[in-house]
Tab-separated table of C-alpha atoms in Angstrom:
chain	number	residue	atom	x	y	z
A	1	UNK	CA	-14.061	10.574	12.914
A	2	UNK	CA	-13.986	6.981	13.728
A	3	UNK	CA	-10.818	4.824	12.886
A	4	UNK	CA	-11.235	2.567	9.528
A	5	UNK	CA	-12.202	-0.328	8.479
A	6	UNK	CA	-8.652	-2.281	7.251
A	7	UNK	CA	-6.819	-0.117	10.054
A	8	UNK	CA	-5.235	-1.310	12.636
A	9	UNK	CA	-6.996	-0.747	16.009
A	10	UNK	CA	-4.823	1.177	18.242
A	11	UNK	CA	-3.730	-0.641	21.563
A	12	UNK	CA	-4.622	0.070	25.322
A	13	UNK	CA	-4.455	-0.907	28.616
A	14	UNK	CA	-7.993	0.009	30.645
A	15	UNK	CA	-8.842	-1.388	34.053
A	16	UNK	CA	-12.102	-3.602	34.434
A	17	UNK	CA	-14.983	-3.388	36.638
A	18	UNK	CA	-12.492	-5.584	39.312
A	19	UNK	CA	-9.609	-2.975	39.112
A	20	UNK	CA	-7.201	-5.649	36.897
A	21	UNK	CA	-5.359	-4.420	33.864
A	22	UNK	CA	-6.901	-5.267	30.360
A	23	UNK	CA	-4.924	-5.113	27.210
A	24	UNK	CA	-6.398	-5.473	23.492
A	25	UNK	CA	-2.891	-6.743	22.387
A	26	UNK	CA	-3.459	-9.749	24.890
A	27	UNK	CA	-6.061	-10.972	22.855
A	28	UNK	CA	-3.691	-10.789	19.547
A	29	UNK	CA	-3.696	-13.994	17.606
A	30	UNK	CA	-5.814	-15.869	20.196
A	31	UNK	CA	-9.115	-14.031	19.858
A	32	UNK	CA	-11.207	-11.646	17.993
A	33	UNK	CA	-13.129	-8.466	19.957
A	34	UNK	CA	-15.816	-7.005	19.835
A	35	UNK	CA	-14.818	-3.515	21.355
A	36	UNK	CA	-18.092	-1.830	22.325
A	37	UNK	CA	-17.953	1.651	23.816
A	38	UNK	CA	-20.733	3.558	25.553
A	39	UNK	CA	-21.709	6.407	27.236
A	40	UNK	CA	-22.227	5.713	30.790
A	41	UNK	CA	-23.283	3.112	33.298
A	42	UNK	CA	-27.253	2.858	34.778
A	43	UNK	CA	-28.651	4.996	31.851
A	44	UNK	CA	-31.569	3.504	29.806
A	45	UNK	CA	-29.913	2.974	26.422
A	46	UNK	CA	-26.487	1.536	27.432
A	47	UNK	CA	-28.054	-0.936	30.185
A	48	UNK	CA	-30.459	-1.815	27.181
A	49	UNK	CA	-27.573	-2.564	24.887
A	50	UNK	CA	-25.302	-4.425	27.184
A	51	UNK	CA	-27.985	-6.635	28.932
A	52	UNK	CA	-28.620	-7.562	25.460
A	53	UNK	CA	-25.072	-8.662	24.805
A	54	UNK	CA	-25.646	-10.812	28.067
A	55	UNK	CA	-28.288	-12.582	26.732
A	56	UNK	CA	-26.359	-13.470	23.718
A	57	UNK	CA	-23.260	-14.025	25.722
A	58	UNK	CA	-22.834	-17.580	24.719
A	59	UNK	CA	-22.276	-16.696	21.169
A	60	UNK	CA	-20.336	-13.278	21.878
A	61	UNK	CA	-17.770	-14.532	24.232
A	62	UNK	CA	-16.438	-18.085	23.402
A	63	UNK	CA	-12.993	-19.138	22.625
A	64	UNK	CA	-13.121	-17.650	19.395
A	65	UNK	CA	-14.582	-13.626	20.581
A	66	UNK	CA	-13.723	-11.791	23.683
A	67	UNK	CA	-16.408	-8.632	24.410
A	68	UNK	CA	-15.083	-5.549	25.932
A	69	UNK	CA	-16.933	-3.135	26.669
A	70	UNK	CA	-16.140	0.941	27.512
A	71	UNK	CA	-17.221	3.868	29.050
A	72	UNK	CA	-15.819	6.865	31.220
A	73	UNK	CA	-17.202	5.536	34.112
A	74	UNK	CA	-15.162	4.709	37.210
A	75	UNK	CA	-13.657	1.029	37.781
A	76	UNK	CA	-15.859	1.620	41.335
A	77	UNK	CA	-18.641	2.824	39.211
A	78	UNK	CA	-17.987	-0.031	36.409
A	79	UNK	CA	-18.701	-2.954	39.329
A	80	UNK	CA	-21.398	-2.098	40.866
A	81	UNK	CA	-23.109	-1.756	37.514
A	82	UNK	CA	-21.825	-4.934	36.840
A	83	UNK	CA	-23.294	-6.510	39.615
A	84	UNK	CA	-26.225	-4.999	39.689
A	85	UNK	CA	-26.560	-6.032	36.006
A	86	UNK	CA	-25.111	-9.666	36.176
A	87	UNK	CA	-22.968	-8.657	33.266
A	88	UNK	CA	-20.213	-10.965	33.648
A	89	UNK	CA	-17.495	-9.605	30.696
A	90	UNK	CA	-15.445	-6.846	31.116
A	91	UNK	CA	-16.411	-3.303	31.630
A	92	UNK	CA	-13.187	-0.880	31.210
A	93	UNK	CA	-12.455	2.416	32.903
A	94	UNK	CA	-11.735	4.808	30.300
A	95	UNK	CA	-11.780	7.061	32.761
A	96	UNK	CA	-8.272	8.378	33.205
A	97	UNK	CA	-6.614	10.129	30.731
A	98	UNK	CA	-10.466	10.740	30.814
A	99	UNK	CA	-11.942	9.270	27.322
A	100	UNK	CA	-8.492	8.384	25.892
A	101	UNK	CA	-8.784	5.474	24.142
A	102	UNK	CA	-12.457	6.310	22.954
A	103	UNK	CA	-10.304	9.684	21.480
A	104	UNK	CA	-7.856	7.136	19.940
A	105	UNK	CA	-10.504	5.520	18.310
A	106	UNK	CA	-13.067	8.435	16.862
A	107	UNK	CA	-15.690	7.842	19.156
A	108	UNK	CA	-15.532	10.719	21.852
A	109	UNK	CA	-17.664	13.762	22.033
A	110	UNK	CA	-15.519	16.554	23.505
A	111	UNK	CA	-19.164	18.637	24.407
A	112	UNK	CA	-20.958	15.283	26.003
A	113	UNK	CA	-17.495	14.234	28.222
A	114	UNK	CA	-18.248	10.695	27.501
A	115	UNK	CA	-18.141	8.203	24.363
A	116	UNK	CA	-20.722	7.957	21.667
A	117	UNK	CA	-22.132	4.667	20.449
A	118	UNK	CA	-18.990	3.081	18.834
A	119	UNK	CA	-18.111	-0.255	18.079
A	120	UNK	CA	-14.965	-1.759	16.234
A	121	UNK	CA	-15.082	-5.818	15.637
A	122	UNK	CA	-11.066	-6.523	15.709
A	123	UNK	CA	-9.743	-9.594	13.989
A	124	UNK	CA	-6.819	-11.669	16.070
A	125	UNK	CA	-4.340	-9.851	13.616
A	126	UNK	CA	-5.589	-6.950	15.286
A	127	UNK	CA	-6.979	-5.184	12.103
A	128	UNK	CA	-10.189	-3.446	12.850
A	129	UNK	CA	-12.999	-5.510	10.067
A	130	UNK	CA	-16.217	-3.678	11.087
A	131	UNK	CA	-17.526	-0.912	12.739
A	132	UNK	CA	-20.838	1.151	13.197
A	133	UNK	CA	-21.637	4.194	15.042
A	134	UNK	CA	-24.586	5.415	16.676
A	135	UNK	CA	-25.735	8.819	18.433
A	136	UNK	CA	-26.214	8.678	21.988
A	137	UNK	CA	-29.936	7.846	21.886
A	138	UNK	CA	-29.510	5.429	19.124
A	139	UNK	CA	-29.435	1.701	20.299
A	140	UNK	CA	-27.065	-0.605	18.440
A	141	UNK	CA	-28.216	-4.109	17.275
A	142	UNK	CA	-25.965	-7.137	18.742
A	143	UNK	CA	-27.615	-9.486	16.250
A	144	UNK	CA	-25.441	-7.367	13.933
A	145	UNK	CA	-21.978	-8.236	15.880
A	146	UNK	CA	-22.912	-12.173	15.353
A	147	UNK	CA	-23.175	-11.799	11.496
A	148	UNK	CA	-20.005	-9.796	11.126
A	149	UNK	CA	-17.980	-12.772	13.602
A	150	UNK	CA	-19.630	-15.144	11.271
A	151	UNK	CA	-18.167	-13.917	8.617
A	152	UNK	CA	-14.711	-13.689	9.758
């Protein structure tokens, strides 16, 4: 079961797509995030979804919202997706403890190996304001992450 709404999101430390540490807490009173996690990288759904959030990357990722985005994948795997994709926020290795943050958070399936279709909008207090998750085949809607940021 996914964490709250009103909780507080649990910290981590992941490595991006460029094998550099990332830390939710650095973000803590500076910026908000929109913590996106996904299955894995180069399937149809979760290149859908996150070339989406590049084409609203303007309004996702400012000096007010930092996108991260998830998955199992290897860092090595994580930048060539990247690059391939032109998606220039960061992509974190949960890879190792393998799915341990998306555990921490309610969003792994033990039978799958890999992270459903979670995402948690943290405030800059680090209090988790919104969430929705989908099945794997289930696309979310980004336009949805720009109303709830709106309203915060």
């Amino acid at each position: 079961m996914a964490i709250e709404v009103g909780s507080k999101a649990p910290d981590f430390e992941l490595k991006n797509q460029h094998g550099e540490p990332v830390r939710l807490s650095d973000y803590r009173g500076a910026k908000n995030v929109v913590l996106v996690f996904y299955p894995f990288a180069f399937t149809g759904v979760c290149t859908g979804e996150l070339c989406a959030i590049k084409e609203e990357l303007p309004r996702l990722q400012n000096d007010d919202v930092q996108i991260l985005a998830v998955s199992v994948d290897s860092p090595f795997t994580l930048r060539v997706f990247g690059e391939r994709e032109g998606l220039e926020y960061p992509l974190l290795s949960d890879f190792w403890p393998h799915g341990g943050v998306a555990t921490a958070y309610g969003v792994f399936d033990d039978e799958k190996g890999c992270a459903v279709r979670g995402t948690f909008v943290i405030d800059k207090e680090g209090v988790v304001r919104w969430s929705v998750v989908n099945g794997l085949p289930d696309a979310r809607d980004e336009q949805e992450y720009l109303k709830v940021l709106a309203s915060l």
